[in-house]
Short mmCIF file of C-alpha atoms in Angstrom, two decimals:
data_model
loop_
_atom_site.label_atom_id
_atom_site.label_comp_id
_atom_site.label_asym_id
_atom_site.label_seq_id
_atom_site.Cartn_x
_atom_site.Cartn_y
_atom_site.Cartn_z
CA GLU M 1 63.18 86.07 46.02
CA VAL M 2 61.99 87.00 49.49
CA GLN M 3 64.82 87.01 52.03
CA LEU M 4 64.85 87.80 55.72
CA VAL M 5 68.26 87.79 57.39
CA GLU M 6 68.52 88.18 61.16
CA SER M 7 71.60 89.28 63.04
CA GLY M 8 72.60 90.39 66.51
CA GLY M 9 72.17 87.19 68.49
CA ASN M 10 74.80 86.60 71.14
CA LEU M 11 75.60 85.41 74.64
CA VAL M 12 74.52 87.96 77.25
CA GLN M 13 74.29 87.97 81.04
CA PRO M 14 70.96 88.11 82.85
CA GLY M 15 69.82 91.73 83.10
CA GLY M 16 71.71 92.67 79.96
CA SER M 17 70.53 94.07 76.65
CA LEU M 18 70.72 93.04 73.03
CA ARG M 19 69.43 94.42 69.75
CA LEU M 20 68.36 92.10 66.97
CA SER M 21 68.13 93.24 63.37
CA CYS M 22 66.41 91.75 60.33
CA ALA M 23 67.30 92.80 56.80
CA ALA M 24 64.48 92.25 54.31
CA SER M 25 64.75 91.99 50.54
CA GLY M 26 62.82 90.69 47.56
CA PHE M 27 59.50 92.33 48.45
CA THR M 28 58.03 95.73 49.27
CA PHE M 29 58.91 95.76 52.96
CA SER M 30 56.84 98.85 53.73
CA SER M 31 53.65 97.04 52.66
CA TYR M 32 53.89 94.18 55.15
CA GLU M 33 53.30 93.69 58.82
CA MET M 34 56.18 91.94 60.58
CA ASN M 35 56.71 89.83 63.67
CA TRP M 36 59.35 88.30 65.89
CA VAL M 37 58.79 84.66 66.89
CA ARG M 38 61.10 82.65 69.13
CA GLN M 39 61.72 78.96 69.64
CA THR M 40 63.14 76.93 72.49
CA PRO M 41 63.37 73.18 72.95
CA GLY M 42 61.35 73.44 76.15
CA ARG M 43 58.61 75.93 75.26
CA GLY M 44 58.41 75.39 71.51
CA LEU M 45 57.37 78.20 69.20
CA GLU M 46 56.24 81.45 70.83
CA TRP M 47 55.08 84.68 69.23
CA VAL M 48 57.00 87.66 70.68
CA SER M 49 55.95 90.88 68.97
CA TYR M 50 54.10 92.42 66.01
CA ILE M 51 54.44 95.70 64.17
CA SER M 52 52.15 97.03 61.45
CA SER M 53 53.43 98.13 58.07
CA SER M 54 53.41 101.80 59.14
CA GLY M 55 54.88 101.21 62.60
CA THR M 56 51.70 101.38 64.65
CA PRO M 57 49.97 99.53 66.14
CA ILE M 58 52.48 97.37 67.97
CA TYR M 59 51.75 94.34 70.14
CA TYR M 60 53.80 92.25 72.56
CA ALA M 61 53.48 88.91 74.27
CA ASP M 62 52.89 89.31 78.01
CA SER M 63 56.20 87.55 78.67
CA VAL M 64 58.22 90.38 77.08
CA LYS M 65 55.95 93.42 77.55
CA GLY M 66 57.86 96.31 79.12
CA ARG M 67 61.24 94.77 78.35
CA PHE M 68 61.31 94.36 74.54
CA THR M 69 60.72 97.03 71.90
CA ILE M 70 59.98 96.29 68.27
CA SER M 71 60.63 98.88 65.57
CA ARG M 72 61.17 99.16 61.84
CA ASP M 73 62.84 101.44 59.32
CA ASN M 74 61.00 101.16 56.02
CA ALA M 75 63.62 103.27 54.24
CA LYS M 76 66.25 100.68 55.20
CA ASN M 77 64.00 97.63 54.77
CA SER M 78 64.85 96.62 58.31
CA LEU M 79 63.11 95.28 61.39
CA TYR M 80 64.52 95.50 64.91
CA LEU M 81 63.99 94.04 68.37
CA GLN M 82 65.53 95.84 71.33
CA MET M 83 65.69 93.43 74.25
CA ASN M 84 66.36 94.81 77.74
CA SER M 85 66.40 93.22 81.20
CA LEU M 86 67.05 89.86 79.62
CA ARG M 87 66.23 86.72 81.57
CA VAL M 88 67.48 83.16 81.33
CA GLU M 89 64.08 82.18 79.94
CA ASP M 90 64.57 84.54 76.98
CA THR M 91 67.19 82.13 75.65
CA ALA M 92 65.91 81.07 72.23
CA VAL M 93 66.33 81.22 68.49
CA TYR M 94 64.62 84.41 67.34
CA TYR M 95 62.98 84.50 63.91
CA CYS M 96 61.99 87.52 61.85
CA VAL M 97 58.69 86.65 60.17
CA ARG M 98 56.61 88.30 57.45
CA ASP M 99 52.90 88.56 58.16
CA ASN M 100 50.62 88.00 55.17
CA ARG M 101 47.36 89.06 56.80
CA GLN M 102 46.18 88.20 60.29
CA TRP M 103 49.03 86.19 61.73
CA ARG M 104 49.59 84.11 58.58
CA TRP M 105 53.38 83.89 58.48
CA ASP M 106 54.53 83.10 54.98
CA TYR M 107 58.27 83.87 55.13
CA TRP M 108 60.72 83.27 57.96
CA GLY M 109 64.37 84.20 58.40
CA GLN M 110 66.96 81.60 59.31
CA GLY M 111 66.94 82.68 62.95
CA THR M 112 69.49 84.14 65.34
CA LEU M 113 70.42 82.55 68.67
CA VAL M 114 70.15 84.54 71.87
CA THR M 115 71.67 82.92 74.96
CA VAL M 116 71.11 84.50 78.36
CA SER M 117 73.46 82.99 80.91
CA SER M 118 75.91 83.99 83.60
CA ASP W 1 44.67 82.79 75.87
CA ILE W 2 43.82 80.01 73.44
CA GLN W 3 45.66 76.75 74.10
CA MET W 4 46.52 74.43 71.24
CA THR W 5 47.11 70.70 71.54
CA GLN W 6 48.31 68.20 68.96
CA SER W 7 48.23 64.44 68.64
CA PRO W 8 50.15 62.33 68.32
CA SER W 9 53.35 63.91 69.61
CA SER W 10 55.30 61.66 67.27
CA LEU W 11 54.57 59.03 64.68
CA SER W 12 56.48 56.61 62.53
CA ALA W 13 55.24 55.75 59.07
CA SER W 14 56.47 54.31 55.79
CA VAL W 15 56.88 55.95 52.42
CA GLY W 16 53.53 55.99 50.68
CA ASP W 17 51.47 55.87 53.89
CA ARG W 18 48.59 58.25 54.56
CA VAL W 19 49.39 60.29 57.66
CA THR W 20 46.96 62.33 59.76
CA ILE W 21 47.85 64.81 62.50
CA THR W 22 45.19 66.30 64.76
CA CYS W 23 45.12 69.76 66.33
CA ARG W 24 42.60 70.98 68.90
CA ALA W 25 41.93 74.50 70.16
CA SER W 26 40.74 75.27 73.69
CA GLN W 27 37.91 77.38 72.24
CA SER W 28 36.37 77.92 68.83
CA ILE W 29 38.71 79.62 66.36
CA SER W 30 36.48 79.31 63.26
CA ASN W 31 38.90 78.46 60.44
CA TYR W 32 41.80 80.61 61.71
CA LEU W 33 44.26 77.75 61.76
CA ASN W 34 47.61 77.45 60.00
CA TRP W 35 49.99 74.49 59.65
CA TYR W 36 53.78 74.72 59.45
CA GLN W 37 56.48 72.20 58.62
CA GLN W 38 59.90 72.49 60.23
CA LYS W 39 62.78 70.38 58.98
CA PRO W 40 65.88 69.82 61.13
CA GLY W 41 67.98 72.96 61.43
CA LYS W 42 65.56 75.06 59.38
CA ALA W 43 62.91 77.69 60.02
CA PRO W 44 59.24 76.73 59.93
CA LYS W 45 57.53 76.80 56.55
CA LEU W 46 53.86 77.64 55.98
CA LEU W 47 51.97 74.68 54.47
CA ILE W 48 48.28 75.36 55.02
CA TYR W 49 46.44 78.55 55.98
CA ASP W 50 42.83 79.22 56.96
CA ALA W 51 42.52 75.52 57.88
CA SER W 52 42.35 74.18 54.33
CA SER W 53 44.06 76.51 51.84
CA LEU W 54 47.31 75.23 50.38
CA GLN W 55 50.16 77.73 50.42
CA GLY W 56 51.75 78.35 47.02
CA GLY W 57 54.48 75.88 46.10
CA VAL W 58 53.41 73.25 48.64
CA PRO W 59 52.84 69.76 47.18
CA SER W 60 49.22 68.73 46.77
CA ARG W 61 49.73 65.64 48.96
CA PHE W 62 49.32 68.02 51.91
CA SER W 63 45.79 68.98 52.88
CA GLY W 64 43.99 70.45 55.84
CA SER W 65 40.47 70.32 57.18
CA GLY W 66 38.34 71.30 60.15
CA SER W 67 36.73 74.28 61.79
CA GLY W 68 35.75 75.39 65.26
CA THR W 69 38.02 73.49 67.64
CA ASP W 70 39.13 70.37 65.72
CA PHE W 71 41.49 70.32 62.77
CA THR W 72 43.55 67.80 60.81
CA LEU W 73 46.60 67.87 58.58
CA THR W 74 46.81 64.98 56.14
CA ILE W 75 49.73 63.83 54.05
CA SER W 76 48.15 61.58 51.43
CA SER W 77 51.30 59.69 50.44
CA LEU W 78 54.28 60.21 52.74
CA GLN W 79 57.59 61.01 51.05
CA PRO W 80 61.11 60.78 52.51
CA GLU W 81 61.46 64.58 52.42
CA ASP W 82 58.42 64.89 54.73
CA LEU W 83 60.54 63.95 57.75
CA ALA W 84 59.92 66.97 59.96
CA PHE W 85 58.07 68.50 62.85
CA TYR W 86 54.57 69.79 62.10
CA TYR W 87 52.98 72.61 64.09
CA CYS W 88 49.50 74.05 64.12
CA GLN W 89 49.02 77.74 64.93
CA GLN W 90 45.80 79.60 65.67
CA SER W 91 45.46 83.05 64.11
CA TYR W 92 42.05 83.91 65.62
CA THR W 93 43.56 86.04 68.35
CA THR W 94 47.00 86.54 69.93
CA PRO W 95 48.73 83.73 68.05
CA SER W 96 49.74 80.48 69.71
CA PHE W 97 51.19 77.20 68.52
CA GLY W 98 50.61 73.57 69.25
CA PRO W 99 53.52 71.60 70.75
CA GLY W 100 54.33 69.89 67.47
CA THR W 101 54.25 66.42 65.96
CA LYS W 102 57.44 64.68 64.90
CA VAL W 103 57.06 62.55 61.78
CA HIS W 104 59.60 59.75 61.40
CA ILE W 105 60.02 57.90 58.16
#
């Protein structure tokens, strides 16, 4: 059974940093591209970042470019999102998502809540 | 960036009804259109990919159609467990979602 389990969400002050992790199991992690997608009540669902199965190429949404860094460790079956210079508008539930060819997202984690507030 | 719109934003229907949700892209996206269902408190779930292909394990009462800029998701006979939000997502370029349609039973 495919499982994606996110962790690392928390309350952080504006300008702070946070690192999200996603533990994958039930499939050959190193064969799949992965993404982070976030959701807020106000802005809905928003793609955040993509990483290929090998680690490059990597893409970011304009809203997080230069502040967020996606990475993966195929030996540990894990995906990461380093988030720096956090803003109030980064408050969201962040989902780890498996990519089954060209932005077709067939498995999602349960999500982890990031709250940016003073 | 490609903008996605959906209509209606919400709908109320009865068990057994045929339900249709429309999604429109701001430019042609061929058939690069996916549909997701999100139940309360859960992550989105892939229903339809490439506009009309049913994802494995999804009931056959769900179907999708369209190409270019106009797409539809149809539930042929609404069931109580179909209470959810439904989102379209274009996969032609940098992905983007529609705002969602809430289906009330």
